[in-house]
Short mmCIF file of C-alpha atoms in Angstrom, two decimals:
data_model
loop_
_atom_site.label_atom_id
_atom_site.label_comp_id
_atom_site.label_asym_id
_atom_site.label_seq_id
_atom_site.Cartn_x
_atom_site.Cartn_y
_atom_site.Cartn_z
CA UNK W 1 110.77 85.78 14.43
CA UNK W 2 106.88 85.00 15.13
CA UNK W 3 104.98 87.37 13.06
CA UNK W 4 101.61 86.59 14.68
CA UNK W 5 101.91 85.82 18.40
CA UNK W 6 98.40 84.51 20.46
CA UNK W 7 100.14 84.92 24.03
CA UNK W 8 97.74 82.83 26.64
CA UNK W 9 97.87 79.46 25.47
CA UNK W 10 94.67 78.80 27.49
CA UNK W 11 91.53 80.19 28.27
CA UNK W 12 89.10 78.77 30.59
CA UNK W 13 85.66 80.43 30.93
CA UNK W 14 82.03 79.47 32.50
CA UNK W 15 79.13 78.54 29.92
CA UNK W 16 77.43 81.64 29.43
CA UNK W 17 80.17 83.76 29.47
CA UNK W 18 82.23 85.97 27.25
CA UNK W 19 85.24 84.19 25.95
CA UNK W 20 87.67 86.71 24.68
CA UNK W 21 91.13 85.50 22.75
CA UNK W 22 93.84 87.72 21.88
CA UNK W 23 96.30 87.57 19.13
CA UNK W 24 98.90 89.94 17.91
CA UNK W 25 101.38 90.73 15.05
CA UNK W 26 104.26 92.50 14.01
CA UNK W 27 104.26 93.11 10.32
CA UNK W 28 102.53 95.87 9.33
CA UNK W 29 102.11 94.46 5.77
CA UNK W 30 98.95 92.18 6.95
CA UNK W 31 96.09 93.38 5.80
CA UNK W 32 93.45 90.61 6.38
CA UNK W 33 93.56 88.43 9.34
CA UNK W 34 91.32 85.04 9.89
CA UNK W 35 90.25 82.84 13.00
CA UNK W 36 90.34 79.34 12.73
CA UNK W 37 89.15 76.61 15.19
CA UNK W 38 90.28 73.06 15.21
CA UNK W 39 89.01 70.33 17.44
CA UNK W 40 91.29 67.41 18.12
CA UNK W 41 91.87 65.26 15.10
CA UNK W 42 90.35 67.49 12.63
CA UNK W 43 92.04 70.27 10.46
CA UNK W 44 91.37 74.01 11.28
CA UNK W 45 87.81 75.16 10.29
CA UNK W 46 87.23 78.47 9.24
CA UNK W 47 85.55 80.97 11.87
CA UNK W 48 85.66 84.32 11.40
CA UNK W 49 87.80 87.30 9.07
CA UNK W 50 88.35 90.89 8.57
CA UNK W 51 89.90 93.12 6.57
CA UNK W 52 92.39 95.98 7.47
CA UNK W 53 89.80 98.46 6.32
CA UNK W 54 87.40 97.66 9.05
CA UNK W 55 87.86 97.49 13.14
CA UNK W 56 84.69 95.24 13.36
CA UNK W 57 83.12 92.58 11.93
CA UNK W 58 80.27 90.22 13.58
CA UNK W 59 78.76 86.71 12.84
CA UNK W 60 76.20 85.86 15.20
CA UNK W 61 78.01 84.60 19.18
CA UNK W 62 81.38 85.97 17.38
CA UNK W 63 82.87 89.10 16.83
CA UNK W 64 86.29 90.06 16.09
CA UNK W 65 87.90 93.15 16.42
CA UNK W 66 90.79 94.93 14.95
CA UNK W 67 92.87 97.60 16.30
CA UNK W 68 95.81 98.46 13.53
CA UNK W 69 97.40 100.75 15.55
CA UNK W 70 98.18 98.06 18.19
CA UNK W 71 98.79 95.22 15.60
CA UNK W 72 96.13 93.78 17.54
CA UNK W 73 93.29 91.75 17.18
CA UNK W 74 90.68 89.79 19.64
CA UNK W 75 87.52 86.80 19.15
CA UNK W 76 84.87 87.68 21.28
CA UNK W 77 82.51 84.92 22.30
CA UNK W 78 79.40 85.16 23.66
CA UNK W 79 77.40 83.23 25.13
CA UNK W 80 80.46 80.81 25.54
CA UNK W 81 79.13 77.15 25.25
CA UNK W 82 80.92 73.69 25.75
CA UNK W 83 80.86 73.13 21.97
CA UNK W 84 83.00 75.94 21.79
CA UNK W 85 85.95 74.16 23.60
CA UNK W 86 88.66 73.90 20.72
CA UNK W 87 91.43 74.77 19.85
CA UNK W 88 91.35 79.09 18.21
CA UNK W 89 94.28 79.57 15.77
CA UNK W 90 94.94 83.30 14.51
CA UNK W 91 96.09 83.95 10.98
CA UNK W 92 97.31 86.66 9.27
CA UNK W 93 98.09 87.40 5.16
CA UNK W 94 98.96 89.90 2.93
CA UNK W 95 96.27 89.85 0.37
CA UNK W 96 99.50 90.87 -2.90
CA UNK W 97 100.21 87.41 -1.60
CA UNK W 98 97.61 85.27 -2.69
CA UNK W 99 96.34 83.75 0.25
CA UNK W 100 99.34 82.77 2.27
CA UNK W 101 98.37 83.04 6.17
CA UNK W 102 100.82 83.31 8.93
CA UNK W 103 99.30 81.73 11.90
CA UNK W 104 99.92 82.01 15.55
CA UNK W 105 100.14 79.11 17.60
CA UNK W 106 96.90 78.82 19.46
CA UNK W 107 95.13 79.46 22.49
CA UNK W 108 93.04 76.34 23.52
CA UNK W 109 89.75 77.14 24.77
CA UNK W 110 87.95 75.38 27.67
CA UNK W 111 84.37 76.07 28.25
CA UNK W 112 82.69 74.40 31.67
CA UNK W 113 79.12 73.81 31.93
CA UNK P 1 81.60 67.55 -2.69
CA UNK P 2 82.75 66.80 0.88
CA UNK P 3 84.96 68.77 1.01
CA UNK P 4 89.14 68.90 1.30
CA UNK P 5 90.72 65.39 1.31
CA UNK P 6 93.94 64.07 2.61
CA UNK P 7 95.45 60.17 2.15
CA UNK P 8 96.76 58.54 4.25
CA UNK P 9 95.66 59.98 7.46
CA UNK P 10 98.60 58.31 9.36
CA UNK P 11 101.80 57.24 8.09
CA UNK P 12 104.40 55.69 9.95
CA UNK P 13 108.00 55.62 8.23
CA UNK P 14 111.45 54.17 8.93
CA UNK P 15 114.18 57.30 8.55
CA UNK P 16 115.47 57.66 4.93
CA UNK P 17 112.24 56.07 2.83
CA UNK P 18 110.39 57.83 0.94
CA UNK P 19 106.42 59.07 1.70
CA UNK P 20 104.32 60.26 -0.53
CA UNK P 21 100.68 62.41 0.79
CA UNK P 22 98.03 63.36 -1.72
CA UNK P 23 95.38 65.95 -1.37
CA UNK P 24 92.24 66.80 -2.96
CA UNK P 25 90.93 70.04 -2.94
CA UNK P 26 86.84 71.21 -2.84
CA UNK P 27 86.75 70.94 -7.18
CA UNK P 28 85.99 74.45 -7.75
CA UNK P 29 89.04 75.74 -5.82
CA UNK P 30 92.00 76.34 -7.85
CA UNK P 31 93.93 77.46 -4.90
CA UNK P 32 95.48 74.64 -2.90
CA UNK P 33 98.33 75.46 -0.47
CA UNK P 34 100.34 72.78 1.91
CA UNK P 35 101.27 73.67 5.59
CA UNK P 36 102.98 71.83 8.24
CA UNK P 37 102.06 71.55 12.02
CA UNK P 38 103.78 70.33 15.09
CA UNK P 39 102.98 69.67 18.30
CA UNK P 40 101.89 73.03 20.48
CA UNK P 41 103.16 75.07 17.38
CA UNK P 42 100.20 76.62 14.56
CA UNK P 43 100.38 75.90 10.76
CA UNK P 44 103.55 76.94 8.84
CA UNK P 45 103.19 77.70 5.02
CA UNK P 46 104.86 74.85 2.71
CA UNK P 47 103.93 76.02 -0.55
CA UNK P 48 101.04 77.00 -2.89
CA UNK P 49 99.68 76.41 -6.30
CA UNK P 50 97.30 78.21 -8.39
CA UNK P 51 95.95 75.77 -10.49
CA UNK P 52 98.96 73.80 -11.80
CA UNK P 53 101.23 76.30 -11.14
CA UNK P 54 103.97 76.32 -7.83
CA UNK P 55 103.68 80.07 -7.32
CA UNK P 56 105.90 80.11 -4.02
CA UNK P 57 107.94 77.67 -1.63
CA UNK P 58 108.75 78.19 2.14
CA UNK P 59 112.52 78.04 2.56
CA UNK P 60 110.89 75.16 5.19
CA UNK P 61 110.81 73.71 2.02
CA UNK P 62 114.19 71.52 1.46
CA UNK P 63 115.30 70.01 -1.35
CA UNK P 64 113.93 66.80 0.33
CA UNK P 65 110.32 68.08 -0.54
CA UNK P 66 108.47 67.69 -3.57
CA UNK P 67 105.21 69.28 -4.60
CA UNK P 68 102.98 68.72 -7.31
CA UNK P 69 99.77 68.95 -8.85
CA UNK P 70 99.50 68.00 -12.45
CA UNK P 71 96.20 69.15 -13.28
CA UNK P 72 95.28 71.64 -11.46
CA UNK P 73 93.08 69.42 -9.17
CA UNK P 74 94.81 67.14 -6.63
CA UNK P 75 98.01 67.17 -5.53
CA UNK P 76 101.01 65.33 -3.88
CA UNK P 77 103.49 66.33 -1.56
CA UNK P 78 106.77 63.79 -1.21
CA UNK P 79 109.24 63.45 1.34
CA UNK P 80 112.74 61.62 0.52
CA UNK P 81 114.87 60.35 2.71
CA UNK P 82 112.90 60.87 5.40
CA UNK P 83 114.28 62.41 8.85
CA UNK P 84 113.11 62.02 12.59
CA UNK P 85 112.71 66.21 12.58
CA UNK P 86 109.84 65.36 9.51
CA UNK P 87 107.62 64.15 11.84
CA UNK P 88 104.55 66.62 12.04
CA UNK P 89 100.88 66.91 10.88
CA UNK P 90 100.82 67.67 6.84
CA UNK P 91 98.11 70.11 6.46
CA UNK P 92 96.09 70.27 2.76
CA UNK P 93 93.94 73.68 2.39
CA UNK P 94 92.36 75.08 -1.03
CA UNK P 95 90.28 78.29 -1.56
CA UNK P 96 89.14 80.06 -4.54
CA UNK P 97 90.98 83.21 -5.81
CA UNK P 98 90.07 86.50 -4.19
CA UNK P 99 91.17 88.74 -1.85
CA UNK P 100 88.36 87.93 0.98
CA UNK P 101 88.15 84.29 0.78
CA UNK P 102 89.30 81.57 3.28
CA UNK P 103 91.16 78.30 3.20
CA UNK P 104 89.03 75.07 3.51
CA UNK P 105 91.77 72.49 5.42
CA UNK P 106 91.71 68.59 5.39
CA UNK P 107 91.86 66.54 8.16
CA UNK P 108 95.87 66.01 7.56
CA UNK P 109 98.27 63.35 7.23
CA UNK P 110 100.28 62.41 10.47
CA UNK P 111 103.61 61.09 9.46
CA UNK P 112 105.76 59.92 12.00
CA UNK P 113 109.30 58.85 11.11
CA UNK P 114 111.13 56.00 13.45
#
């Protein structure tokens, strides 16, 4: 049973361009949810969080939004740029649980010049 | 500090010897939590300390797997008797304490067992 499911495995998208990745869940126990990128060879780095008391949060060309009702979340990019070609992993945790993220299994990102 | 760091970064094993990974964590972090990735698949949660202390175990976890850290500062993560199905990407991530903060990871140790 995948708790956290990131459905397109792939995204390709035109430099310049919004890149938007999708990821959803099932338990309703979450309440803080991460995005991680990881290029080849290299562990996950961290991106971008929120917590379940906010729909929004923003960090300059990223944004991720949160809509609880739909155990769903999405990473906006924008501008997309080639450096942004990676690998975007989704994690969820309970925060009673001291930090232990369930993470989807990636949608890898391709961004043409 | 450069941050979260994993030996060996490739091990190659013959089935049923035993491997041994260590980690060390950013030094202020007394969070340090193990996960395990395969090909096409995201992390899955191993296990997690808080300082010196185990606080939980996947039921990934067999009794094949060994975690430890000592100190509170870096830790180790055995496999016995190895098996072809252990062959994945060992993840190492560490984070302080608190509800909003985020796990740093290493750059892994790629066992593959022939």
């Amino acid at each position: 049973d995948q708790q956290v499911k990131q459905n397109s495995p792939s995204l390709s998208v035109q430099e310049g361009r919004i890149s938007i990745l999708n990821c959803d869940y099932t338990n309703s126990m979450f309440d803080y949810f991460l995005w991680y990128k990881k290029y080849p060879a290299e562990g996950p780095t961290f991106l971008i969080s929120i917590s379940s008391i906010k729909d929004k949060n923003e960090d300059g060309r990223f944004t991720v939004f949160l809509n609880k009702s739909a155990k769903h979340l999405s990473l906006h990019i924008v501008p997309s740029q080639p450096g942004d070609s990676a690998v975007y992993f989704c994690a969820a945790r309970v925060n009673t649980n001291a930090g232990k993220s369930t993470f989807g299994d990636g949608t890898t990102l391709t961004v043409k010049p | 500090d450069t941050g979260v760091s994993q030996n060996p970064r490739h091990k190659i094993t013959k089935r049923g010897q035993n491997v041994t990974f260590r980690c060390d964590p950013i030094s202020e972090h007394n969070r340090l939590y193990w996960y395990r990735q395969t090909l096409g698949q995201g992390p899955e949660f191993l296990t997690y300390f808080q300082n010196e202390a185990q606080l939980e175990k996947s039921r990934l976890l067999s009794d094949r797997f060994s975690a430890e850290r000592p100190k509170g500062s870096f830790s180790t993560l055995e496999i016995q008797r190895t098996e072809q199905g252990d062959s994945a990407m060992y993840l190492c991530a560490s984070s302080l304490a608190g509800w909003d903060t985020e796990a740093f990871f290493g750059q892994g140790t790629r066992l593959t067992v022939v």
